[in-house]
mmCIF file of C-alpha atoms in Angstrom:
data_model
loop_
_atom_site.group_PDB
_atom_site.id
_atom_site.type_symbol
_atom_site.label_atom_id
_atom_site.label_comp_id
_atom_site.label_asym_id
_atom_site.label_seq_id
_atom_site.Cartn_x
_atom_site.Cartn_y
_atom_site.Cartn_z
ATOM 1 C CA MET A 491 66.748 17.943 -44.311
ATOM 2 C CA GLN A 492 64.919 20.980 -45.459
ATOM 3 C CA GLU A 493 61.594 19.300 -44.627
ATOM 4 C CA LYS A 494 62.797 18.594 -41.056
ATOM 5 C CA LYS A 495 63.857 22.233 -40.624
ATOM 6 C CA ILE A 496 60.459 23.387 -41.807
ATOM 7 C CA ILE A 497 58.716 21.048 -39.316
ATOM 8 C CA ARG A 498 60.911 22.336 -36.472
ATOM 9 C CA LYS A 499 60.124 25.937 -37.390
ATOM 10 C CA LYS A 500 56.386 25.158 -37.320
ATOM 11 C CA LYS A 501 56.698 23.534 -33.883
ATOM 12 C CA LYS A 502 58.506 26.614 -32.561
ATOM 13 C CA ARG A 503 55.833 28.900 -33.985
ATOM 14 C CA THR A 504 53.167 26.747 -32.324
ATOM 15 C CA LYS A 505 54.950 26.951 -28.944
ATOM 16 C CA ILE A 506 55.287 30.718 -29.275
ATOM 17 C CA ARG A 507 51.560 31.012 -30.109
ATOM 18 C CA LYS A 508 50.625 28.919 -27.080
ATOM 19 C CA GLY A 509 52.945 30.909 -24.901
ATOM 20 C CA SER A 510 51.417 34.142 -26.072
ATOM 21 C CA GLN A 511 47.960 32.923 -24.867
ATOM 22 C CA THR A 512 49.308 32.066 -21.402
ATOM 23 C CA PRO A 513 52.380 34.140 -20.661
ATOM 24 C CA PRO A 514 54.493 33.193 -17.619
ATOM 25 C CA ASP A 515 53.320 36.264 -15.667
ATOM 26 C CA SER A 516 49.568 35.610 -16.189
ATOM 27 C CA MET A 517 47.190 34.939 -13.249
ATOM 28 C CA ASP A 518 46.242 31.465 -14.481
ATOM 29 C CA TYR A 519 49.893 30.563 -14.805
ATOM 30 C CA LEU A 520 50.662 31.817 -11.312
ATOM 31 C CA MET A 521 47.624 30.050 -9.816
ATOM 32 C CA ALA A 522 48.714 26.826 -11.435
ATOM 33 C CA GLU A 523 51.970 27.099 -9.566
ATOM 34 C CA ILE A 524 50.338 27.499 -6.154
ATOM 35 C CA PRO A 525 49.989 24.288 -4.095
ATOM 36 C CA PHE A 526 46.357 22.995 -3.768
ATOM 37 C CA ALA A 527 45.330 25.272 -6.597
ATOM 38 C CA SER A 528 42.537 22.918 -7.482
ATOM 39 C CA THR A 529 41.077 23.157 -3.947
ATOM 40 C CA ASP A 530 37.784 25.059 -3.581
ATOM 41 C CA THR A 531 38.652 28.294 -1.776
ATOM 42 C CA GLY A 532 35.108 28.628 -0.627
ATOM 43 C CA ASP A 533 35.386 25.420 1.363
ATOM 44 C CA GLU A 534 38.791 26.426 2.714
ATOM 45 C CA PHE A 535 38.112 30.009 3.761
ATOM 46 C CA GLY A 536 34.323 30.325 3.798
ATOM 47 C CA THR A 537 34.229 32.578 0.764
ATOM 48 C CA THR A 538 31.964 32.223 -2.231
ATOM 49 C CA SER A 539 31.794 33.671 -5.688
ATOM 50 C CA THR A 540 29.499 36.616 -6.424
ATOM 51 C CA SER A 541 27.103 34.507 -8.483
ATOM 52 C CA GLU A 542 26.901 31.904 -5.743
ATOM 53 C CA VAL A 543 26.243 34.575 -3.142
ATOM 54 C CA CYS A 544 23.413 36.009 -5.239
ATOM 55 C CA PHE A 545 21.943 32.541 -5.764
ATOM 56 C CA LYS A 546 22.035 31.765 -2.063
ATOM 57 C CA LYS A 547 20.458 35.121 -1.232
ATOM 58 C CA ARG A 548 17.641 34.513 -3.703
ATOM 59 C CA ARG A 549 17.129 31.030 -2.332
ATOM 60 C CA LYS A 550 17.129 32.348 1.241
ATOM 61 C CA ARG A 551 14.558 35.009 0.359
ATOM 62 C CA THR A 552 12.374 32.381 -1.306
ATOM 63 C CA ILE A 553 12.588 30.058 1.694
ATOM 64 C CA ARG A 554 11.897 32.944 4.090
ATOM 65 C CA SER A 555 8.936 34.043 1.988
ATOM 66 C CA LYS A 556 7.486 30.537 1.955
ATOM 67 C CA THR A 557 8.044 30.189 5.698
ATOM 68 C CA GLU A 558 6.350 33.530 6.362
ATOM 69 C CA ASP A 559 3.417 32.553 4.148
ATOM 70 C CA ASP A 560 3.091 29.227 5.966
ATOM 71 C CA ASP A 561 3.289 31.003 9.328
ATOM 72 C CA GLN A 562 0.642 33.522 8.261
ATOM 73 C CA THR A 563 -1.635 30.743 6.986
ATOM 74 C CA LYS A 564 -1.141 28.831 10.218
ATOM 75 C CA LYS A 565 -1.786 31.992 12.248
ATOM 76 C CA LYS A 566 -4.946 32.731 10.280
ATOM 77 C CA LYS A 567 -6.236 29.225 10.981
ATOM 78 C CA GLN A 568 -5.358 29.590 14.657
ATOM 79 C CA ASP A 569 -7.022 33.006 14.869
ATOM 80 C CA GLN A 570 -10.226 31.994 13.115
ATOM 81 C CA PRO A 571 -13.326 32.772 15.228
ATOM 82 C CA ASN A 572 -14.415 29.881 17.424
ATOM 83 C CA TYR A 573 -16.784 31.685 19.839
ATOM 84 C CA PHE A 574 -19.561 34.200 19.333
ATOM 85 C CA ILE A 575 -22.244 36.210 21.107
ATOM 86 C CA SER A 576 -25.624 34.840 20.102
ATOM 87 C CA LEU A 577 -29.129 36.238 20.232
ATOM 88 C CA PRO A 578 -31.221 33.024 20.142
ATOM 89 C CA ILE A 579 -34.395 32.856 18.039
ATOM 90 C CA THR A 580 -37.199 31.228 20.033
ATOM 91 C CA ASN A 581 -40.400 32.707 18.575
ATOM 92 C CA PRO A 582 -42.293 29.693 17.113
ATOM 93 C CA LYS A 583 -43.798 31.863 14.377
ATOM 94 C CA ILE A 584 -40.349 32.714 13.048
ATOM 95 C CA THR A 585 -39.020 29.162 13.256
ATOM 96 C CA ARG A 586 -42.140 27.711 11.599
ATOM 97 C CA GLY A 587 -41.906 30.252 8.753
ATOM 98 C CA ILE A 588 -38.250 29.449 8.137
ATOM 99 C CA GLN A 589 -38.971 25.724 8.264
ATOM 100 C CA ALA A 590 -41.639 26.194 5.583
ATOM 101 C CA VAL A 591 -39.144 27.980 3.301
ATOM 102 C CA GLN A 592 -36.555 25.268 3.871
ATOM 103 C CA ASP A 593 -39.053 22.522 3.015
ATOM 104 C CA ILE A 594 -40.040 24.228 -0.238
ATOM 105 C CA VAL A 595 -36.409 24.744 -1.264
ATOM 106 C CA VAL A 596 -35.552 21.103 -0.550
ATOM 107 C CA GLN A 597 -38.543 19.933 -2.587
ATOM 108 C CA LYS A 598 -37.157 21.858 -5.561
ATOM 109 C CA ASP A 599 -33.522 20.824 -4.994
ATOM 110 C CA HIS A 600 -33.028 17.934 -2.568
ATOM 111 C CA ARG A 601 -29.249 18.476 -2.532
ATOM 112 C CA LEU A 602 -29.725 21.650 -0.500
ATOM 113 C CA SER A 603 -31.019 19.677 2.485
ATOM 114 C CA GLN A 604 -27.352 19.560 3.531
ATOM 115 C CA ALA A 605 -27.221 23.359 3.584
ATOM 116 C CA MET A 606 -30.105 23.921 5.997
ATOM 117 C CA VAL A 607 -29.598 25.347 9.479
ATOM 118 C CA ARG A 608 -31.628 23.460 12.091
ATOM 119 C CA CYS A 609 -34.392 25.470 13.722
ATOM 120 C CA GLY A 610 -32.825 24.889 17.143
ATOM 121 C CA SER A 611 -29.642 26.585 15.913
ATOM 122 C CA LEU A 612 -31.292 29.740 14.566
ATOM 123 C CA HIS A 613 -29.702 32.862 16.017
ATOM 124 C CA VAL A 614 -28.381 36.331 15.271
ATOM 125 C CA THR A 615 -24.633 36.801 15.748
ATOM 126 C CA LEU A 616 -23.683 40.023 17.534
ATOM 127 C CA LEU A 617 -19.972 39.426 17.957
ATOM 128 C CA VAL A 618 -17.320 36.855 16.964
ATOM 129 C CA MET A 619 -13.979 36.139 18.637
ATOM 130 C CA HIS A 620 -11.133 33.656 18.928
ATOM 131 C CA LEU A 621 -10.501 32.148 22.367
ATOM 132 C CA SER A 622 -7.378 29.976 22.442
ATOM 133 C CA SER A 623 -7.594 28.626 26.011
ATOM 134 C CA GLU A 624 -9.980 27.950 28.867
ATOM 135 C CA GLU A 625 -8.442 30.935 30.623
ATOM 136 C CA GLU A 626 -9.501 33.182 27.752
ATOM 137 C CA VAL A 627 -12.950 31.590 27.813
ATOM 138 C CA GLY A 628 -13.175 32.560 31.482
ATOM 139 C CA THR A 629 -12.126 36.111 30.621
ATOM 140 C CA ALA A 630 -14.791 36.255 27.911
ATOM 141 C CA VAL A 631 -17.417 35.018 30.368
ATOM 142 C CA GLY A 632 -16.413 37.844 32.704
ATOM 143 C CA ALA A 633 -16.706 40.364 29.870
ATOM 144 C CA LEU A 634 -20.177 39.056 28.997
ATOM 145 C CA LEU A 635 -21.373 39.378 32.586
ATOM 146 C CA GLU A 636 -19.888 42.866 32.806
ATOM 147 C CA SER A 637 -21.708 43.929 29.640
ATOM 148 C CA LYS A 638 -25.128 43.223 31.184
ATOM 149 C CA ASP A 639 -25.343 46.617 32.918
ATOM 150 C CA ALA A 640 -24.199 48.449 29.783
ATOM 151 C CA VAL A 641 -26.788 46.711 27.609
ATOM 152 C CA GLU A 642 -29.613 47.350 30.075
ATOM 153 C CA GLU A 643 -28.566 50.992 30.248
ATOM 154 C CA LEU A 644 -28.930 51.215 26.464
ATOM 155 C CA LEU A 645 -32.365 49.551 26.626
ATOM 156 C CA GLN A 646 -33.518 52.015 29.354
ATOM 157 C CA GLY A 647 -36.028 49.522 30.670
ATOM 158 C CA LYS A 648 -37.731 49.095 27.288
ATOM 159 C CA HIS A 649 -38.315 45.952 25.244
ATOM 160 C CA LEU A 650 -36.316 45.607 22.063
ATOM 161 C CA ASP A 651 -38.581 43.870 19.553
ATOM 162 C CA LEU A 652 -36.741 42.861 16.398
ATOM 163 C CA SER A 653 -38.827 42.341 13.247
ATOM 164 C CA PHE A 654 -37.787 39.854 10.573
ATOM 165 C CA GLN A 655 -39.029 40.414 7.058
ATOM 166 C CA GLY A 656 -37.753 39.409 3.623
ATOM 167 C CA ILE A 657 -34.896 37.213 2.408
ATOM 168 C CA ASP A 658 -31.496 38.222 1.083
ATOM 169 C CA ASP A 659 -28.146 36.545 0.408
ATOM 170 C CA PHE A 660 -24.377 36.883 0.509
ATOM 171 C CA ARG A 661 -23.009 35.984 -2.951
ATOM 172 C CA ASN A 662 -25.803 33.404 -3.323
ATOM 173 C CA GLU A 663 -23.884 31.182 -0.882
ATOM 174 C CA VAL A 664 -25.486 32.271 2.407
ATOM 175 C CA ILE A 665 -29.251 32.845 2.563
ATOM 176 C CA PHE A 666 -30.753 34.779 5.466
ATOM 177 C CA VAL A 667 -33.855 36.508 6.766
ATOM 178 C CA LYS A 668 -33.457 40.274 6.905
ATOM 179 C CA PHE A 669 -34.281 42.701 9.673
ATOM 180 C CA ALA A 670 -37.133 45.042 8.872
ATOM 181 C CA ALA A 671 -35.831 48.599 8.697
ATOM 182 C CA SER A 672 -36.421 50.271 12.061
ATOM 183 C CA ASP A 673 -34.764 52.124 14.919
ATOM 184 C CA HIS A 674 -34.499 48.810 16.765
ATOM 185 C CA THR A 675 -31.913 47.585 14.287
ATOM 186 C CA ALA A 676 -29.800 50.655 15.061
ATOM 187 C CA ALA A 677 -30.185 49.902 18.783
ATOM 188 C CA LEU A 678 -28.957 46.332 18.229
ATOM 189 C CA THR A 679 -25.949 47.692 16.353
ATOM 190 C CA GLU A 680 -25.189 49.990 19.293
ATOM 191 C CA ILE A 681 -25.427 47.043 21.697
ATOM 192 C CA SER A 682 -22.995 45.087 19.538
ATOM 193 C CA GLU A 683 -20.493 47.946 19.463
ATOM 194 C CA THR A 684 -20.760 48.448 23.239
ATOM 195 C CA MET A 685 -20.098 44.776 23.928
ATOM 196 C CA LYS A 686 -17.218 44.767 21.456
ATOM 197 C CA LYS A 687 -15.552 47.595 23.382
ATOM 198 C CA ILE A 688 -15.953 45.797 26.722
ATOM 199 C CA PHE A 689 -14.470 42.573 25.349
ATOM 200 C CA GLN A 690 -11.527 44.411 23.809
ATOM 201 C CA GLU A 691 -10.823 46.182 27.101
ATOM 202 C CA LYS A 692 -10.521 42.704 28.630
ATOM 203 C CA GLY A 693 -7.941 41.759 26.005
ATOM 204 C CA ILE A 694 -10.336 39.733 23.838
ATOM 205 C CA LEU A 695 -9.983 40.607 20.155
ATOM 206 C CA ALA A 696 -13.668 40.508 19.353
ATOM 207 C CA GLY A 697 -15.471 41.752 16.279
ATOM 208 C CA GLU A 698 -14.568 42.130 12.615
ATOM 209 C CA ASN A 699 -13.327 44.988 10.465
ATOM 210 C CA ARG A 700 -16.387 44.993 8.243
ATOM 211 C CA ALA A 701 -19.555 46.815 9.271
ATOM 212 C CA PHE A 702 -22.011 44.968 11.496
ATOM 213 C CA LYS A 703 -24.974 43.699 9.482
ATOM 214 C CA PRO A 704 -27.403 41.719 11.672
ATOM 215 C CA HIS A 705 -29.096 38.828 9.865
ATOM 216 C CA LEU A 706 -30.704 35.451 10.503
ATOM 217 C CA THR A 707 -28.986 32.730 8.465
ATOM 218 C CA PHE A 708 -31.047 29.627 7.646
ATOM 219 C CA MET A 709 -29.164 28.170 4.670
ATOM 220 C CA LYS A 710 -25.475 28.147 3.677
ATOM 221 C CA LEU A 711 -23.320 26.060 1.367
ATOM 222 C CA SER A 712 -20.404 26.023 3.816
ATOM 223 C CA LYS A 713 -22.275 23.534 6.001
ATOM 224 C CA SER A 714 -21.232 20.778 3.597
ATOM 225 C CA PRO A 715 -17.878 20.761 1.710
ATOM 226 C CA ARG A 716 -19.223 17.933 -0.457
ATOM 227 C CA LEU A 717 -22.221 20.043 -1.401
ATOM 228 C CA ARG A 718 -20.003 22.941 -2.522
ATOM 229 C CA LYS A 719 -18.534 20.698 -5.190
ATOM 230 C CA GLN A 720 -22.026 20.055 -6.577
ATOM 231 C CA VAL A 721 -23.663 23.446 -6.042
ATOM 232 C CA ARG A 722 -21.669 26.649 -6.554
ATOM 233 C CA LYS A 723 -24.574 29.068 -6.096
ATOM 234 C CA ILE A 724 -28.065 28.866 -4.560
ATOM 235 C CA ASP A 725 -30.676 29.860 -7.116
ATOM 236 C CA PRO A 726 -32.775 32.806 -5.760
ATOM 237 C CA HIS A 727 -35.797 31.493 -7.684
ATOM 238 C CA LEU A 728 -36.016 28.647 -5.160
ATOM 239 C CA TYR A 729 -37.339 31.048 -2.492
ATOM 240 C CA GLU A 730 -38.596 33.949 -4.599
ATOM 241 C CA ASN A 731 -42.150 33.707 -3.156
ATOM 242 C CA PHE A 732 -40.752 34.640 0.273
ATOM 243 C CA LYS A 733 -38.613 37.586 -0.823
ATOM 244 C CA SER A 734 -40.764 40.035 1.170
ATOM 245 C CA HIS A 735 -42.454 37.624 3.612
ATOM 246 C CA TYR A 736 -42.959 38.791 7.206
ATOM 247 C CA PHE A 737 -41.664 36.088 9.563
ATOM 248 C CA GLY A 738 -42.371 37.668 12.953
ATOM 249 C CA ASP A 739 -40.744 39.483 15.890
ATOM 250 C CA GLU A 740 -38.170 38.362 18.422
ATOM 251 C CA THR A 741 -37.781 40.180 21.746
ATOM 252 C CA LEU A 742 -34.230 40.605 22.978
ATOM 253 C CA TYR A 743 -34.123 39.065 26.427
ATOM 254 C CA ARG A 744 -31.016 36.840 26.467
ATOM 255 C CA LEU A 745 -27.484 36.902 25.048
ATOM 256 C CA ASP A 746 -25.235 33.814 25.055
ATOM 257 C CA LEU A 747 -21.510 33.185 24.738
ATOM 258 C CA CYS A 748 -21.467 30.125 22.465
ATOM 259 C CA SER A 749 -18.828 27.825 21.026
ATOM 260 C CA MET A 750 -18.731 27.093 17.305
ATOM 261 C CA LEU A 751 -16.794 23.852 17.737
ATOM 262 C CA LYS A 752 -18.045 22.157 20.913
ATOM 263 C CA LYS A 753 -20.863 19.628 20.737
ATOM 264 C CA LYS A 754 -24.295 21.188 20.339
ATOM 265 C CA GLN A 755 -27.148 20.717 22.791
ATOM 266 C CA PRO A 756 -29.831 18.058 22.123
ATOM 267 C CA ASN A 757 -32.224 20.712 20.800
ATOM 268 C CA GLY A 758 -29.656 21.764 18.176
ATOM 269 C CA TYR A 759 -28.561 24.970 19.904
ATOM 270 C CA TYR A 760 -24.874 25.670 20.388
ATOM 271 C CA HIS A 761 -22.830 24.832 23.470
ATOM 272 C CA CYS A 762 -23.341 27.801 25.774
ATOM 273 C CA GLU A 763 -20.575 28.918 28.147
ATOM 274 C CA SER A 764 -22.602 31.644 29.853
ATOM 275 C CA SER A 765 -25.660 33.866 29.394
ATOM 276 C CA ILE A 766 -27.039 37.193 30.527
ATOM 277 C CA MET A 767 -30.704 38.136 30.818
ATOM 278 C CA VAL A 768 -31.271 41.673 29.538
ATOM 279 C CA GLY A 769 -35.036 41.893 29.372
ATOM 280 C CA GLU A 770 -38.233 40.029 30.058
ATOM 281 C CA LYS A 771 -39.609 37.697 27.471
ATOM 282 C CA ASN A 772 -43.147 38.420 26.230
ATOM 283 C CA GLY A 773 -45.656 36.775 28.544
ATOM 284 C CA ALA A 774 -42.818 35.848 30.921
ATOM 285 C CA GLU A 775 -42.845 32.381 29.368
ATOM 286 C CA PRO A 776 -39.881 30.140 30.165
ATOM 287 C CA ASP A 777 -37.748 29.404 27.126
ATOM 288 C CA ASP A 778 -36.287 26.048 26.116
ATOM 289 C CA ALA A 779 -33.077 26.586 28.061
ATOM 290 C CA GLU A 780 -35.001 27.445 31.238
ATOM 291 C CA LEU A 781 -37.224 24.385 30.852
ATOM 292 C CA VAL A 782 -34.195 22.136 30.367
ATOM 293 C CA SER A 783 -32.540 23.638 33.443
ATOM 294 C CA LEU A 784 -35.719 23.180 35.501
ATOM 295 C CA SER A 785 -36.131 19.552 34.416
ATOM 296 C CA LYS A 786 -32.496 18.859 35.309
ATOM 297 C CA LYS A 787 -33.043 20.242 38.807
ATOM 298 C CA LEU A 788 -36.146 18.097 39.247
ATOM 299 C CA VAL A 789 -34.258 14.996 38.152
ATOM 300 C CA GLU A 790 -31.334 15.830 40.436
ATOM 301 C CA ASN A 791 -33.683 16.300 43.417
ATOM 302 C CA ALA A 792 -35.416 12.997 42.681
ATOM 303 C CA VAL A 793 -32.075 11.209 42.451
ATOM 304 C CA LEU A 794 -30.903 12.755 45.741
ATOM 305 C CA LYS A 795 -34.082 11.645 47.512
ATOM 306 C CA ALA A 796 -33.702 8.134 46.140
ATOM 307 C CA VAL A 797 -30.072 7.972 47.267
ATOM 308 C CA GLN A 798 -30.955 9.237 50.749
ATOM 309 C CA GLN A 799 -33.734 6.685 51.057
ATOM 310 C CA TYR A 800 -31.387 3.916 49.939
ATOM 311 C CA LEU A 801 -28.742 4.966 52.487
ATOM 312 C CA GLU A 802 -31.294 5.038 55.319
ATOM 313 C CA GLU A 803 -32.548 1.557 54.439
ATOM 314 C CA THR A 804 -28.991 0.257 54.240
ATOM 315 C CA GLN A 805 -28.117 1.720 57.644
ATOM 316 C CA ASN A 806 -31.197 0.122 59.212
ATOM 317 C CA LYS A 807 -30.213 -3.255 57.785
ATOM 318 C CA ASN A 808 -26.654 -2.871 59.077
ATOM 319 C CA ARG A 809 -27.952 -2.165 62.590
ATOM 320 C CA GLN A 810 -29.742 -5.481 62.561
ATOM 321 C CA THR A 811 -26.538 -7.444 61.875
ATOM 322 C CA ASP A 812 -24.451 -9.124 64.633
ATOM 323 C CA GLY A 813 -22.861 -6.734 67.059
ATOM 324 C CA SER A 814 -25.073 -3.813 66.206
ATOM 325 C CA PRO A 815 -26.765 -1.741 68.939
ATOM 326 C CA VAL A 816 -30.191 -2.866 67.768
ATOM 327 C CA LYS A 817 -29.294 -6.561 68.037
ATOM 328 C CA THR A 818 -27.672 -6.128 71.470
ATOM 329 C CA GLU A 819 -30.719 -4.295 72.815
ATOM 330 C CA GLU A 820 -33.066 -7.029 71.560
ATOM 331 C CA ALA A 821 -30.888 -9.718 73.146
ATOM 332 C CA ALA A 822 -30.911 -7.874 76.482
ATOM 333 C CA ASN A 823 -34.709 -7.610 76.461
ATOM 334 C CA GLY A 824 -34.952 -11.310 75.731
ATOM 335 C CA ASN A 825 -32.778 -12.182 78.725
ATOM 336 C CA ARG A 826 -34.938 -10.041 81.008
ATOM 337 C CA ASN A 827 -38.055 -11.854 79.852
ATOM 338 C CA GLU A 828 -36.483 -15.236 80.563
ATOM 339 C CA LYS A 829 -35.728 -14.157 84.136
#
């Protein structure tokens, strides 16, 4: 009996201990008495705990940040330059000199043949821009034509002869022929800035933030993504004998609005949307573009003459068929002779 009483006392003590941990007036006790106490209040009333709110905010910021980064990357790709103002290089002395350097470099490292700029594509870039539609291309063409008077005013009726001498590079990834130091280089820079202003007034975001540095690129690793995996840098020793070589002069006489992405012309030059003539070429010799245009006109005239001749012959044959005026007249003459 005494053992049973002791056991009962222990059970009572245990109940009292448990009750002291969760008294009847505690919040957990009261919540347990509420119907649907196990239901998630967040689902019922749209509320969330503080930790959950913080987590969702962090997640939202992360998603927003990623979305903004993706949008910026996409925008950068969309806004990348796809048109430019080109000063074409047509002096055979310059192109032959550059071709000689390219041949020597390729002999030393045949992989770099993929990095060479074709002689027909040689040019100096004055201005770059992004044109997103044909309407903007038309606006840019108008800006180019409008800039003709401004450029000629800067030239003041004089020839602008640009001298090319020496070779330099951008991070050993782009190799180019330099301009010889002269006042003419400053004049070209002024022309570039003037055209940039005219294009921007037309709503075309032309030009770059960095300073204008005219150059004549003839080799660049970016021409071949596969090559960039094999060659990280172009060794300057490959062209060291031409570091101070004089390549020749080019007279500014034409500026083109060219596309970077459209199919190039058969001679390797870029697709040209429009051009302005701003000076006379030395010797008044027609350039490649003028010769191509002239040959096209000759071919078109020859085709037109051939078509006209064919139509005349066809009409004469048709008149000789039954019911034609020619046939009727011949029949009438025959009847008169029989009488």
